[in-house]
Tab-separated table of C-alpha atoms in Angstrom:
chain	number	residue	atom	x	y	z
A	594	MET	CA	15.368	36.708	-2.618
A	595	ARG	CA	14.681	35.443	0.883
A	596	PRO	CA	13.691	38.244	3.297
A	597	VAL	CA	16.217	37.739	6.076
A	598	ILE	CA	18.381	39.615	8.569
A	599	VAL	CA	21.628	37.821	9.386
A	600	THR	CA	22.791	38.992	12.796
A	601	ASP	CA	26.301	37.614	13.194
A	602	PRO	CA	28.352	37.481	9.973
A	603	PRO	CA	32.109	36.985	10.433
A	604	ARG	CA	34.139	40.130	9.907
A	605	ALA	CA	37.663	40.817	8.737
A	606	GLY	CA	40.145	41.423	11.526
A	607	ALA	CA	40.491	44.930	12.920
A	608	GLY	CA	44.263	44.875	12.443
A	609	GLU	CA	43.952	44.034	8.766
A	610	VAL	CA	41.345	46.757	8.265
A	611	ALA	CA	43.562	49.303	9.993
A	612	ALA	CA	46.547	48.356	7.840
A	613	LEU	CA	44.540	48.669	4.616
A	614	ALA	CA	43.057	51.989	5.732
A	615	GLY	CA	46.312	53.831	5.191
A	616	MET	CA	46.940	52.506	1.691
A	617	GLY	CA	44.103	53.961	-0.361
A	618	VAL	CA	41.806	52.483	-2.993
A	619	ALA	CA	44.095	52.828	-6.020
A	620	THR	CA	47.087	51.229	-4.313
A	621	VAL	CA	45.188	48.223	-2.968
A	622	HIS	CA	43.290	47.799	-6.235
A	623	GLU	CA	46.565	47.645	-8.175
A	624	ALA	CA	48.236	45.449	-5.561
A	625	LEU	CA	45.472	42.855	-5.945
A	626	GLY	CA	45.848	42.681	-9.701
A	627	ARG	CA	43.350	45.443	-10.514
A	628	THR	CA	40.424	43.681	-8.847
A	629	GLY	CA	37.800	44.733	-6.318
A	630	TYR	CA	36.927	48.179	-7.676
A	631	LEU	CA	33.180	48.893	-7.574
A	632	GLY	CA	33.255	51.205	-10.589
A	633	PRO	CA	33.359	54.935	-11.343
A	634	GLY	CA	29.661	55.421	-10.620
A	635	LEU	CA	30.165	55.615	-6.857
A	636	ARG	CA	31.356	59.097	-5.920
A	637	PRO	CA	31.913	60.776	-2.547
A	638	VAL	CA	29.596	63.540	-1.401
A	639	GLN	CA	32.630	65.185	0.245
A	640	GLU	CA	36.285	65.579	-0.690
A	641	GLY	CA	39.205	64.252	1.281
A	642	ALA	CA	37.457	61.446	3.141
A	643	ARG	CA	39.203	58.072	3.433
A	644	ILE	CA	37.661	55.153	5.275
A	645	ALA	CA	38.116	51.428	5.730
A	646	GLY	CA	35.719	49.162	7.565
A	647	THR	CA	33.803	45.908	7.496
A	648	ALA	CA	30.688	45.648	5.358
A	649	VAL	CA	27.179	45.447	6.725
A	650	THR	CA	25.012	44.929	3.659
A	651	ALA	CA	21.417	45.944	2.959
A	652	LEU	CA	19.409	44.858	-0.077
A	653	CYS	CA	16.429	47.165	-0.617
A	654	TRP	CA	13.625	47.453	-3.118
A	655	PRO	CA	13.684	50.500	-5.394
A	656	GLY	CA	12.373	53.592	-3.654
A	657	ASP	CA	12.132	51.750	-0.322
A	658	ASN	CA	14.587	52.123	2.565
A	659	LEU	CA	12.947	49.802	5.104
A	660	MET	CA	15.942	47.469	5.169
A	661	ILE	CA	18.366	50.319	5.873
A	662	HIS	CA	16.471	50.853	9.122
A	663	ALA	CA	16.909	47.145	9.837
A	664	ALA	CA	20.595	47.272	8.894
A	665	VAL	CA	21.359	50.115	11.304
A	666	GLU	CA	20.624	47.778	14.207
A	667	GLN	CA	23.211	45.307	12.876
A	668	CYS	CA	25.957	47.923	12.542
A	669	GLY	CA	28.700	48.425	15.086
A	670	PRO	CA	32.032	50.168	15.563
A	671	GLY	CA	34.282	49.885	12.543
A	672	ASP	CA	31.540	48.907	10.097
A	673	VAL	CA	30.615	50.471	6.751
A	674	LEU	CA	27.000	50.271	5.583
A	675	VAL	CA	26.728	49.055	1.962
A	676	VAL	CA	23.368	49.353	0.193
A	677	THR	CA	22.016	48.362	-3.187
A	678	THR	CA	18.566	47.726	-4.644
A	679	THR	CA	16.941	44.766	-6.368
A	680	SER	CA	16.765	46.773	-9.593
A	681	PRO	CA	18.344	50.123	-10.480
A	682	SER	CA	17.127	53.031	-8.360
A	683	ARG	CA	18.534	56.505	-7.792
A	684	ASP	CA	15.968	57.681	-5.256
A	685	GLY	CA	17.306	59.307	-2.103
A	686	LEU	CA	17.376	56.291	0.198
A	687	PHE	CA	19.840	57.781	2.707
A	688	GLY	CA	20.274	61.105	4.452
A	689	GLU	CA	21.281	62.974	7.593
A	690	LEU	CA	19.064	61.075	10.026
A	691	PHE	CA	20.502	57.709	9.022
A	692	ALA	CA	24.001	59.170	9.289
A	693	THR	CA	23.245	60.424	12.795
A	694	ALA	CA	22.096	56.974	13.893
A	695	LEU	CA	25.095	55.263	12.305
A	696	ARG	CA	27.593	57.671	13.806
A	697	HIS	CA	26.195	56.916	17.261
A	698	ARG	CA	26.970	53.248	16.627
A	699	GLY	CA	30.567	53.903	15.553
A	700	VAL	CA	30.004	53.299	11.836
A	701	ARG	CA	32.712	54.786	9.618
A	702	GLY	CA	30.649	55.626	6.538
A	703	ALA	CA	28.135	54.422	3.972
A	704	VAL	CA	28.253	53.282	0.343
A	705	LEU	CA	25.036	53.304	-1.693
A	706	ASP	CA	24.480	52.057	-5.205
A	707	ALA	CA	21.454	54.369	-5.078
A	708	GLY	CA	20.698	57.991	-4.262
A	709	VAL	CA	21.578	60.084	-1.236
A	710	ARG	CA	20.115	63.371	-0.041
A	711	ASP	CA	20.764	65.968	2.718
A	712	VAL	CA	24.193	66.375	1.160
A	713	ALA	CA	24.941	69.722	2.790
A	714	ALA	CA	24.116	68.302	6.209
A	715	LEU	CA	26.239	65.206	5.601
A	716	ARG	CA	29.175	67.403	4.646
A	717	ALA	CA	28.666	69.626	7.683
A	718	MET	CA	28.602	66.675	10.075
A	719	GLY	CA	31.571	65.047	8.326
A	720	PHE	CA	29.939	61.672	7.796
A	721	PRO	CA	31.527	60.049	4.708
A	722	VAL	CA	29.111	58.755	2.065
A	723	TRP	CA	29.693	57.438	-1.460
A	724	SER	CA	26.678	57.130	-3.740
A	725	ALA	CA	25.575	56.623	-7.325
A	726	ALA	CA	23.424	59.766	-7.330
A	727	VAL	CA	22.222	62.756	-5.345
A	728	SER	CA	18.435	62.902	-5.270
A	729	ALA	CA	15.832	64.608	-3.124
A	730	GLN	CA	13.293	61.971	-4.165
A	731	GLY	CA	11.790	60.436	-1.031
A	732	THR	CA	11.134	56.786	-0.269
A	733	VAL	CA	8.659	54.457	1.427
A	734	LYS	CA	9.223	51.781	4.078
A	735	ALA	CA	7.003	48.979	2.908
A	736	THR	CA	8.841	46.071	1.276
A	737	ALA	CA	10.945	43.321	2.835
A	738	GLY	CA	14.506	42.920	1.639
A	739	ALA	CA	17.583	41.465	3.310
A	740	VAL	CA	20.443	42.446	5.615
A	741	ASN	CA	23.902	40.877	5.687
A	742	VAL	CA	23.539	38.850	2.507
A	743	PRO	CA	25.879	39.010	-0.520
A	744	LEU	CA	25.326	42.009	-2.800
A	745	ALA	CA	26.509	42.794	-6.324
A	746	ILE	CA	27.735	46.311	-7.158
A	747	GLY	CA	29.681	47.193	-10.279
A	748	GLY	CA	30.038	43.529	-11.207
A	749	ARG	CA	31.651	42.759	-7.857
A	750	THR	CA	30.135	40.549	-5.127
A	751	ILE	CA	30.340	41.997	-1.637
A	752	HIS	CA	29.869	39.688	1.322
A	753	PRO	CA	29.069	40.923	4.815
A	754	GLY	CA	32.301	41.268	6.763
A	755	ASP	CA	34.417	42.047	3.698
A	756	VAL	CA	36.709	45.076	3.893
A	757	ILE	CA	35.371	48.212	2.226
A	758	LEU	CA	37.895	50.894	1.260
A	759	ALA	CA	36.700	54.281	0.020
A	760	ASP	CA	38.379	57.587	-0.793
A	761	ASP	CA	38.379	60.295	-3.465
A	762	ASP	CA	39.248	57.662	-6.100
A	763	GLY	CA	36.147	55.565	-5.421
A	764	VAL	CA	35.233	52.403	-3.538
A	765	MET	CA	36.645	48.885	-3.533
A	766	CYS	CA	36.002	45.620	-1.715
A	767	VAL	CA	38.616	43.240	-0.323
A	768	PRO	CA	37.191	39.804	0.510
A	769	ARG	CA	37.390	39.010	4.200
A	770	THR	CA	39.377	35.864	3.479
A	771	ALA	CA	41.906	37.800	1.378
A	772	ALA	CA	42.459	40.703	3.785
A	773	ALA	CA	45.789	39.453	5.162
A	774	ALA	CA	47.150	38.821	1.667
A	775	ALA	CA	45.953	42.262	0.606
A	776	VAL	CA	47.915	43.863	3.440
A	777	THR	CA	51.097	42.083	2.334
A	778	ALA	CA	50.563	42.959	-1.332
A	779	GLY	CA	49.650	46.549	-0.503
A	780	ARG	CA	52.767	47.085	1.579
A	781	ALA	CA	54.926	45.701	-1.217
A	782	ARG	CA	53.296	48.050	-3.716
A	783	LEU	CA	53.770	51.044	-1.411
A	784	ALA	CA	57.478	50.215	-1.210
A	785	ARG	CA	57.727	50.013	-5.010
A	786	GLU	CA	55.837	53.285	-5.387
A	787	ALA	CA	58.176	54.991	-2.911
A	788	ALA	CA	61.215	53.836	-4.876
A	789	THR	CA	59.674	54.950	-8.156
A	790	ARG	CA	58.694	58.330	-6.699
A	791	GLU	CA	62.297	58.884	-5.623
A	792	ALA	CA	63.576	57.860	-9.065
A	793	PHE	CA	61.150	60.161	-10.889
A	794	GLY	CA	62.070	62.975	-8.537
A	795	ALA	CA	65.685	62.470	-9.561
A	796	GLY	CA	64.789	62.702	-13.247
A	797	GLU	CA	64.452	59.089	-14.344
A	798	LEU	CA	61.799	58.522	-17.012
A	799	GLY	CA	59.069	55.931	-16.874
A	800	LEU	CA	60.160	54.820	-20.348
A	801	ASP	CA	63.437	53.657	-18.842
A	802	ARG	CA	62.341	52.509	-15.400
A	803	TYR	CA	59.592	50.290	-16.796
A	804	GLY	CA	61.495	49.137	-19.889
A	805	LEU	CA	58.951	50.766	-22.173
A	806	ARG	CA	61.369	51.750	-24.915
A	807	ARG	CA	61.502	48.103	-25.966
A	808	THR	CA	57.695	47.968	-25.840
A	809	LEU	CA	57.445	50.962	-28.165
A	810	ALA	CA	59.950	49.429	-30.561
A	811	ASP	CA	58.160	46.077	-30.574
A	812	LEU	CA	54.936	47.905	-31.438
A	813	GLY	CA	56.589	49.604	-34.383
A	814	VAL	CA	56.695	53.117	-32.916
A	815	GLU	CA	59.326	55.284	-34.617
A	816	TYR	CA	61.121	58.440	-33.508
A	817	LEU	CA	61.154	61.025	-36.343
A	818	THR	CA	62.163	64.657	-36.520
A	819	ALA	CA	59.495	67.105	-37.664
A	820	ALA	CA	61.178	67.283	-41.092
A	821	GLU	CA	61.311	63.499	-41.383
A	822	TYR	CA	57.668	63.216	-40.369
A	823	ALA	CA	56.592	65.830	-42.945
A	824	ALA	CA	58.590	64.046	-45.647
A	825	ARG	CA	57.028	60.718	-44.704
A	826	GLN	CA	53.532	62.208	-44.826
A	827	ALA	CA	54.212	63.790	-48.232
A	828	ALA	CA	55.605	60.558	-49.638
A	829	GLU	CA	52.597	58.607	-48.420
A	830	GLY	CA	50.127	61.212	-49.637
A	831	GLU	CA	48.671	61.867	-46.193
A	832	PRO	CA	47.662	65.281	-44.860
A	833	GLY	CA	50.291	66.947	-42.708
């Protein structure tokens, strides 16, 4: 790893970020063919938060948050700080003081594949954070890492300037170059979901709307009454 701070990465357009912000992680994830999700290990420290912004990335050494301090300087309005470490670490790399500095710079939230602390204070100030752990374990500021370089979280590569979406369902990344296509796909999925919601509200079953009765039949699934099922079990010598 080269110790470097990249100062001017290209970012996704503000209009595309704003459009994706209203769609939510699950919708965009499905719209893009179930890609981009960073995994169930990243959980919000507060409920009800939903953010979208452009990634400023920080690669730190385990137990060392020096490069988060460097990354703060590179953050601006509409950004989301994304942090991981060179090997797994759940130490508390981030807390209230970092959040205070980031809020002053117009940052929308932070995502850490590491630990976070000062959780009560973060909730009180309403600064959204998603993390892999909550840990009071402190850190040092001694080892060079990198800022605004590609990171890997949950098997997904995140480039600086990509769109980060986060809500109660988790965190996902939309590549900067795919943001416009994601908006189009997301809007189409929202329209389909609205139509399906109306149909379900009127009593239609998913089995019929999605053509799943044929799927069940093709898989050999049978409909039996309780008496038929008991008779079948008895004939086959299986416990009821």
